[in-house]
Each structure stands twice: as C-alpha cells, then as structure tokens.
Short mmCIF file of C-alpha atoms in Angstrom, two decimals:
data_model
loop_
_atom_site.label_atom_id
_atom_site.label_comp_id
_atom_site.label_asym_id
_atom_site.label_seq_id
_atom_site.Cartn_x
_atom_site.Cartn_y
_atom_site.Cartn_z
CA MET A 1 63.35 236.01 -55.32
CA ARG A 2 60.94 232.89 -54.29
CA SER A 3 62.77 233.09 -50.93
CA SER A 4 61.85 236.98 -50.31
CA TRP A 5 58.54 236.27 -50.99
CA ARG A 6 58.19 233.57 -48.53
CA ARG A 7 59.77 235.40 -46.15
CA PHE A 8 57.60 238.57 -46.49
CA PHE A 9 54.47 235.96 -46.59
CA PHE A 10 55.48 234.42 -43.25
CA THR A 11 56.46 237.77 -41.73
CA PHE A 12 53.08 239.63 -42.26
CA ALA A 13 50.59 236.47 -42.68
CA PRO A 14 48.30 236.09 -39.71
CA LYS A 15 49.81 233.75 -37.61
CA ARG A 16 47.08 231.24 -37.51
CA TRP A 17 47.64 230.75 -41.26
CA THR A 18 51.52 229.76 -40.54
CA LYS A 19 53.49 227.30 -39.05
CA LYS A 20 56.51 228.24 -37.24
CA ARG A 21 59.53 226.52 -38.73
CA VAL A 22 61.84 225.16 -35.85
CA LEU A 23 65.33 223.40 -35.85
CA ILE A 24 66.55 221.47 -32.88
CA LEU A 25 70.00 221.44 -31.37
CA GLY A 26 70.70 218.56 -30.03
CA ASP A 27 69.91 214.71 -30.27
CA GLY A 28 69.24 213.66 -26.91
CA PRO A 29 66.38 212.78 -24.73
CA LEU A 30 65.13 216.36 -24.26
CA ALA A 31 65.11 217.15 -27.90
CA GLN A 32 63.14 213.79 -28.95
CA ALA A 33 60.95 214.97 -26.01
CA LEU A 34 60.34 218.10 -27.32
CA ALA A 35 59.88 217.00 -30.96
CA ARG A 36 56.85 214.87 -29.90
CA VAL A 37 55.45 217.70 -28.24
CA LEU A 38 55.71 220.03 -31.06
CA VAL A 39 55.07 217.47 -33.74
CA PHE A 40 51.69 216.26 -32.02
CA ASP A 41 50.84 219.60 -30.95
CA GLN A 42 46.93 220.00 -31.43
CA SER A 43 46.97 223.64 -32.34
CA PHE A 44 49.35 222.86 -35.53
CA ARG A 45 51.54 225.60 -34.54
CA TYR A 46 54.82 224.15 -35.25
CA ASP A 47 56.89 222.49 -38.39
CA VAL A 48 59.92 220.64 -36.76
CA LYS A 49 62.30 220.71 -39.72
CA GLY A 50 65.07 218.41 -38.01
CA PHE A 51 67.94 218.02 -35.52
CA LEU A 52 71.41 219.09 -35.46
CA SER A 53 73.80 216.66 -33.74
CA HIS A 54 77.37 216.51 -32.63
CA ASN A 55 77.43 213.05 -34.26
CA PRO A 56 78.11 213.08 -37.88
CA SER A 57 77.01 209.31 -38.37
CA LEU A 58 73.85 210.37 -37.13
CA VAL A 59 73.15 212.71 -40.08
CA GLY A 60 70.02 211.19 -42.18
CA THR A 61 68.57 209.36 -39.15
CA SER A 62 65.36 209.66 -38.17
CA LEU A 63 64.67 210.81 -34.69
CA VAL A 64 60.93 210.48 -33.45
CA ASN A 65 59.77 211.60 -37.08
CA PRO A 66 62.20 214.36 -38.37
CA GLN A 67 65.67 213.68 -39.47
CA VAL A 68 69.16 214.78 -38.24
CA LEU A 69 69.87 217.31 -40.97
CA GLY A 70 73.29 217.98 -40.13
CA THR A 71 75.99 218.52 -37.57
CA ILE A 72 75.53 221.51 -34.83
CA ASN A 73 78.45 223.41 -36.75
CA GLN A 74 76.42 223.78 -39.76
CA LEU A 75 73.90 225.71 -38.10
CA PHE A 76 73.87 228.93 -40.16
CA GLU A 77 73.88 227.08 -43.30
CA ILE A 78 70.74 224.84 -42.82
CA SER A 79 69.00 227.44 -40.70
CA GLU A 80 69.25 229.58 -44.15
CA LYS A 81 68.57 226.45 -46.32
CA ASN A 82 65.10 225.60 -44.33
CA GLU A 83 64.06 229.07 -43.85
CA ILE A 84 64.24 228.27 -39.94
CA GLU A 85 62.20 230.78 -37.54
CA MET A 86 63.19 229.12 -34.16
CA ILE A 87 66.09 227.39 -32.77
CA ALA A 88 65.37 225.30 -29.81
CA VAL A 89 68.33 224.66 -27.94
CA CYS A 90 68.26 221.02 -26.36
CA VAL A 91 72.06 220.25 -25.93
CA GLU A 92 72.72 218.42 -22.48
CA ASP A 93 76.29 219.52 -21.78
CA ARG A 94 76.69 222.95 -23.20
CA ARG A 95 80.30 223.86 -21.56
CA GLY A 96 82.24 224.59 -24.74
CA THR A 97 80.08 222.50 -27.28
CA LEU A 98 77.35 225.25 -28.62
CA PRO A 99 78.38 227.27 -31.51
CA LEU A 100 78.18 230.42 -29.69
CA ASP A 101 79.18 232.79 -32.87
CA SER A 102 76.65 230.93 -35.09
CA LEU A 103 74.02 231.30 -32.44
CA LEU A 104 74.58 235.03 -32.19
CA ASP A 105 74.69 235.18 -36.09
CA VAL A 106 71.07 233.85 -36.51
CA LYS A 107 69.59 235.59 -33.71
CA SER A 108 71.11 238.92 -35.17
CA MET A 109 68.76 238.10 -38.22
CA GLY A 110 65.87 238.05 -36.23
CA LEU A 111 65.38 234.03 -35.74
CA GLU A 112 64.13 232.98 -32.28
CA VAL A 113 66.63 231.37 -30.21
CA VAL A 114 65.20 229.40 -27.09
CA ASP A 115 66.18 227.10 -24.29
CA GLY A 116 64.73 223.73 -24.69
CA HIS A 117 63.65 223.06 -21.27
CA ARG A 118 61.45 226.51 -21.51
CA LEU A 119 59.94 225.58 -24.75
CA TYR A 120 59.04 222.37 -23.33
CA GLU A 121 57.44 223.74 -20.25
CA THR A 122 55.61 226.18 -22.07
CA GLU A 123 54.07 223.87 -24.77
CA CYS A 124 53.28 220.97 -22.76
CA GLY A 125 52.66 222.25 -18.94
CA ARG A 126 55.28 220.41 -17.03
CA LEU A 127 58.94 220.28 -16.81
CA SER A 128 61.39 217.85 -18.42
CA ILE A 129 63.31 216.73 -15.52
CA ASP A 130 65.63 213.85 -16.46
CA GLU A 131 67.95 216.37 -18.08
CA LEU A 132 67.55 219.28 -16.49
CA LYS A 133 70.38 221.17 -14.78
CA PRO A 134 69.87 222.94 -11.35
CA SER A 135 71.16 225.91 -13.26
CA PHE A 136 67.94 226.19 -14.86
CA LEU A 137 66.01 226.11 -11.87
CA ILE A 138 68.15 228.50 -9.92
CA PHE A 139 68.17 231.19 -12.57
CA SER A 140 64.28 230.73 -13.53
CA SER A 141 62.04 233.66 -13.07
CA GLY A 142 59.87 230.88 -11.23
CA PHE A 143 59.53 229.78 -7.71
CA ARG A 144 58.46 233.06 -6.19
CA ARG A 145 56.74 233.27 -3.24
CA LYS A 146 55.54 236.75 -2.73
CA PRO A 147 54.30 237.24 1.14
CA ILE A 148 50.56 239.06 -0.15
CA ILE A 149 50.34 235.98 -2.36
CA MET A 150 50.61 233.43 -0.35
CA PHE A 151 48.74 235.21 2.47
CA LEU A 152 45.75 235.55 -0.15
CA LYS A 153 46.05 231.82 -0.88
CA ARG A 154 45.66 230.96 2.77
CA ILE A 155 42.71 233.45 3.42
CA GLY A 156 41.02 231.77 0.26
CA ASP A 157 41.54 228.41 1.48
CA VAL A 158 40.15 229.05 4.88
CA PHE A 159 37.33 231.04 3.39
CA GLY A 160 36.47 228.18 0.62
CA ALA A 161 37.01 225.41 3.05
CA PHE A 162 34.46 226.84 5.77
CA LEU A 163 31.85 227.57 3.15
CA GLY A 164 32.22 223.96 1.46
CA LEU A 165 31.90 221.90 4.73
CA ILE A 166 28.66 224.18 5.33
CA ALA A 167 27.06 223.67 2.13
CA LEU A 168 28.26 219.93 1.63
CA ALA A 169 26.78 218.87 5.24
CA PRO A 170 24.01 217.10 3.88
CA LEU A 171 26.09 215.52 1.13
CA PHE A 172 28.56 214.48 3.95
CA GLY A 173 25.76 212.86 5.83
CA LEU A 174 24.42 210.88 2.80
CA ILE A 175 28.09 209.67 2.01
CA ALA A 176 28.48 208.53 5.46
CA LEU A 177 25.58 206.43 5.36
CA LEU A 178 26.65 204.89 2.24
CA VAL A 179 29.93 204.05 3.21
CA LYS A 180 28.77 202.47 6.52
CA SER A 181 26.11 200.65 4.81
CA ASP A 182 28.28 199.20 1.95
CA SER A 183 31.21 197.46 4.12
CA HIS A 184 32.08 196.99 7.46
CA GLY A 185 34.76 199.61 9.10
CA PRO A 186 34.95 203.42 9.73
CA ILE A 187 33.28 206.13 7.45
CA PHE A 188 36.63 208.04 7.45
CA TYR A 189 39.83 206.77 6.48
CA ARG A 190 43.10 208.19 8.24
CA GLN A 191 46.35 208.19 6.44
CA THR A 192 49.73 209.51 7.40
CA ARG A 193 51.11 211.82 4.37
CA VAL A 194 54.11 213.83 3.78
CA GLY A 195 53.12 217.88 3.74
CA HIS A 196 54.58 221.15 3.71
CA HIS A 197 58.36 221.14 4.15
CA GLY A 198 58.36 217.27 4.37
CA TYR A 199 56.66 217.16 7.83
CA PRO A 200 53.95 214.46 8.11
CA TYR A 201 50.29 215.17 8.89
CA VAL A 202 47.07 212.77 9.05
CA LEU A 203 44.79 212.91 6.08
CA LEU A 204 41.16 212.23 6.03
CA LYS A 205 39.25 210.77 3.34
CA PHE A 206 36.05 209.10 2.94
CA ARG A 207 36.78 205.00 3.15
CA SER A 208 36.67 203.65 -0.56
CA MET A 209 38.73 200.45 0.18
CA ARG A 210 37.91 197.64 2.27
CA ASN A 211 38.84 197.56 6.07
CA ASP A 212 41.35 195.02 5.43
CA ALA A 213 42.75 196.70 2.07
CA GLU A 214 46.42 196.72 3.43
CA ALA A 215 46.49 193.55 5.52
CA GLU A 216 49.24 192.37 3.26
CA GLY A 217 51.02 195.43 3.28
CA ILE A 218 51.24 199.03 1.65
CA GLN A 219 50.54 198.76 -2.25
CA TRP A 220 50.20 201.35 -4.85
CA ALA A 221 46.48 202.18 -5.68
CA SER A 222 45.46 201.53 -9.28
CA LEU A 223 42.86 201.86 -11.57
CA GLY A 224 40.31 198.98 -11.22
CA ASP A 225 41.67 198.32 -7.83
CA VAL A 226 39.70 195.20 -6.33
CA ARG A 227 40.00 196.55 -3.01
CA VAL A 228 37.77 199.64 -3.76
CA THR A 229 34.25 198.85 -2.29
CA LYS A 230 31.22 199.78 -4.79
CA THR A 231 30.14 202.65 -2.91
CA GLY A 232 34.24 203.70 -3.04
CA ALA A 233 34.28 203.22 -6.76
CA TRP A 234 31.62 205.62 -7.35
CA LEU A 235 33.24 208.07 -4.61
CA ARG A 236 36.82 208.17 -6.51
CA LYS A 237 34.78 208.46 -9.74
CA LEU A 238 33.57 211.90 -8.78
CA ARG A 239 36.41 212.60 -6.20
CA LEU A 240 34.03 212.89 -3.68
CA ASP A 241 36.28 210.67 -1.17
CA GLU A 242 38.59 213.63 -0.97
CA LEU A 243 35.87 215.94 0.62
CA PRO A 244 36.89 215.27 4.07
CA GLN A 245 40.26 216.98 3.46
CA LEU A 246 38.46 220.33 3.66
CA ILE A 247 39.11 219.94 7.40
CA ASN A 248 42.79 219.66 6.71
CA VAL A 249 42.56 222.95 4.52
CA LEU A 250 41.00 224.45 7.62
CA LYS A 251 43.79 223.12 9.98
CA GLY A 252 46.30 224.05 7.86
CA ASP A 253 47.74 221.13 6.67
CA MET A 254 46.71 221.32 3.00
CA SER A 255 45.59 223.86 0.61
CA LEU A 256 42.47 223.64 -1.93
CA VAL A 257 45.39 223.69 -4.74
CA GLY A 258 48.82 222.02 -4.69
CA PRO A 259 50.49 218.76 -5.49
CA ARG A 260 48.64 215.84 -4.15
CA PRO A 261 50.27 214.47 -0.98
CA GLU A 262 51.97 210.90 -0.90
CA ARG A 263 52.64 208.27 1.74
CA PRO A 264 55.92 208.66 3.64
CA HIS A 265 56.75 204.84 2.48
CA PHE A 266 56.29 206.05 -1.20
CA VAL A 267 58.03 209.45 -0.70
CA GLN A 268 61.16 207.32 0.31
CA GLU A 269 61.10 205.24 -2.79
CA LEU A 270 60.60 208.41 -5.37
CA ARG A 271 62.97 210.66 -3.98
CA LYS A 272 65.79 208.02 -4.46
CA SER A 273 64.96 207.59 -7.98
CA ILE A 274 63.38 210.75 -9.47
CA PRO A 275 65.16 214.18 -9.71
CA TYR A 276 64.27 217.12 -7.73
CA TYR A 277 61.02 215.25 -6.14
CA ASP A 278 61.39 216.99 -2.86
CA LEU A 279 60.73 220.39 -4.52
CA ARG A 280 56.82 219.61 -4.45
CA HIS A 281 57.34 219.86 -0.88
CA THR A 282 57.73 223.65 -0.64
CA VAL A 283 54.46 224.12 -0.84
CA ARG A 284 51.34 222.98 0.99
CA PRO A 285 49.68 219.86 -0.61
CA GLY A 286 46.11 220.25 -1.99
CA ILE A 287 43.05 218.55 -2.68
CA SER A 288 43.24 219.16 -6.17
CA GLY A 289 46.55 220.10 -8.24
CA TRP A 290 47.64 220.51 -11.84
CA ALA A 291 48.98 216.91 -12.23
CA GLN A 292 45.26 215.89 -11.10
CA ILE A 293 43.62 217.76 -13.99
CA CYS A 294 46.51 216.98 -16.57
CA PHE A 295 47.86 213.68 -15.88
CA GLN A 296 44.62 212.49 -13.63
CA TYR A 297 46.19 209.17 -12.12
CA ALA A 298 49.71 207.72 -10.83
CA GLY A 299 49.78 204.14 -9.70
CA SER A 300 53.48 203.28 -10.48
CA LEU A 301 56.94 204.69 -10.13
CA GLU A 302 56.77 205.68 -13.89
CA ASP A 303 53.44 207.38 -13.42
CA SER A 304 54.61 209.24 -10.42
CA HIS A 305 57.73 210.36 -12.77
CA VAL A 306 55.36 212.20 -15.12
CA LYS A 307 53.06 213.58 -12.39
CA LEU A 308 56.29 215.38 -10.55
CA GLN A 309 56.91 217.31 -13.93
CA TYR A 310 53.16 218.54 -13.73
CA ASP A 311 53.54 219.41 -9.84
CA LEU A 312 57.09 221.00 -10.54
CA TYR A 313 55.38 222.91 -13.34
CA TYR A 314 52.75 224.41 -10.52
CA VAL A 315 55.20 225.16 -8.01
CA LYS A 316 57.61 227.23 -10.31
CA ASN A 317 54.44 228.96 -11.68
CA LEU A 318 52.17 229.17 -8.57
CA SER A 319 49.86 232.34 -8.66
CA LEU A 320 46.03 232.76 -7.61
CA CYS A 321 44.87 232.98 -11.26
CA LEU A 322 46.63 229.39 -11.79
CA ASP A 323 44.64 228.29 -8.66
CA LEU A 324 41.63 229.49 -9.97
CA ARG A 325 41.89 227.83 -13.31
CA ILE A 326 42.91 224.51 -11.71
CA LEU A 327 39.62 224.70 -9.49
CA VAL A 328 37.59 225.40 -12.30
CA ARG A 329 38.92 222.68 -14.39
CA THR A 330 38.44 220.31 -11.42
CA ILE A 331 34.91 221.11 -11.49
CA GLY A 332 34.75 220.09 -15.02
CA VAL A 333 36.98 216.62 -14.26
CA MET A 334 34.27 215.71 -11.44
CA PHE A 335 31.39 216.23 -13.54
CA ARG A 336 33.02 214.16 -16.31
CA GLY A 337 33.78 211.34 -13.75
CA GLU A 338 37.53 211.03 -14.16
CA GLY A 339 38.62 210.05 -10.73
CA ALA A 340 42.21 210.07 -9.38
CA ARG A 341 43.99 209.20 -6.50
#
C-alpha cells in the first residue's frame, strides 16, 4: 500500500518537489563520470541509487558515492525494490552483455531507459569521449549542417565583425598605444593556427607577451605566465587581445563563435592522444566558443582533453540559438574579467 502511494505521489507531484531515482547500468569510467555529474547536480534533480555491474565481487563496493547494488542480471528486481524511475545504460561493450529482456520489461512498465553518453551530454554540456563509440556519433541526431543555417551564420559573422571593427576603432587605437609603450615589439602578434578542415591560417592578436616569449621554443600558455606583459595581463583578463580576430572573421578564416583554434605543433600532439580531436576542425574556429565560457582555460594536455568535450558538444549541437547564447555569455565573462587563451 505504501509503495502504491509513493508511486502516486511521484507521478502527480510537481517535478520540482521530487528527485528522479536513477540506476546506472555499468561500473566503468563513463558510469562513474555520469554519477559524479548527477550526484553533484546543482539543481538537485537526481537521486542516484547505485550501480549494477557484471562483476559480482564489486557488489557492496562504493563507486564515487553510491554503491554497486547488484549484478546486471538483477536489473528487474533491483529496479522494483528501489522504485527506480530512470536507468542510464553505461555499459562500454554492449554486444551480448545487455539484459535486453529485462530492459524491455522495465521500459514497458514506464521506466525511462536512456543512453549514458546522451544523459552525460545533456546534463553537463559536453561529450564524454573516452569510452565513446563511433556508432554514437554516426547515428546521433547532431552534426547537421543545413545550408541555410551556415549561410545565416556567415552573414551574421560578416555583419558583426564589420560593425565591431567600426565601433571599436577608438579602443583599438588606445590598446595599440598601451602595447607599444609597455614593451618593445610589434603591436599585433601573428601566429599560425589550424582552421576549418585543418587548413592553416595566420591569426591576429594584440601582443600580450614579451617579444622574446618563445626564444626557447614553443610552450603552452598558462595562467600567471611570466612572459605576459603588464598591459597584456589586463588585455587577457578582459579578452581584449582577441579583438583583432574580427579581421580574421571578415576574411573567412574564423567565425564569431566556434572552437578556439590551436597551433599546428599542439594539434599534432593532441590528435595523437585525444580521440576524435579533428572533429573540431569541421567548423570554422571562433573568437569565442562553448569551451571558453564553460571551461575557460586550457594550458595542458589534460585541460585540452576536457576542452575538446565542450568543443564537440558545440560541433554536434551547432545552431544560431546556441551561437547567440554563447555571445551573450561571452559578454558577461568579459565584464567579470575571466580571461582565456
């Protein structure tokens, strides 16, 4: 009787009053990463009851915070016992290992069965790439490039860059004077970056480092980099060093919004160690992007790994609405002084 009343309450009560009870199918990296996202969700919408594993010896073991409640072949019983509402499938190798009959049974009873990668993407705004199978990307509903959308995006880029250059002309002059008076060297910094379809182009920035910053070779930029000048530190903090890239946008090298371009040297390193890295080159790089407003800084291989997850989310879900959202949030980031590369 008590169980019936609980089901009635959770069915008809306003969703803001309840947490969705989730059972995670699997115990690997994706399962644990998803659990962290759901357990620490700021909106408190999920109650992760636990994991199911193929390995009986893990039953009772705490992963992240919830425990392994049982084995995968106990899916139906454990779902009933814990009054589960959602099952997140995070099993890496699904060939012959998924309890299809049990999943069908719980699905027919009204439980929500979701793909772990898709739930991870929805809840944290990035793609989990380590255990991601190519089939997920191939058969997903994303990565669409409607000609009308790309045309309007390009029109918006040209119009926005043109107006920006006119409106910011006085600021350009002031920054040029500050850069020149602070340290010896040119006002603009020209650097080869990897752009659309992997083609190199020359990116423009206001110089924020000493003229001899790479006398000892190419290095990752980092927070608190000693090579940054006093003026350069403020330019980076407010992202004003990126403004000359409006010229790159007019030339067609870049977009106002897209994945931040990397240097060829680093691209060669990153594509060897990070799966799906070259997918970020299927769209024009941007002055700002989803990774910049969500993750903000990448100064190492590990940071670039996380940054790519955000970049792929953008590439997969590219739309004019998402671009507008990023531009609005970028303005907020600039006013808060949260600088990025």
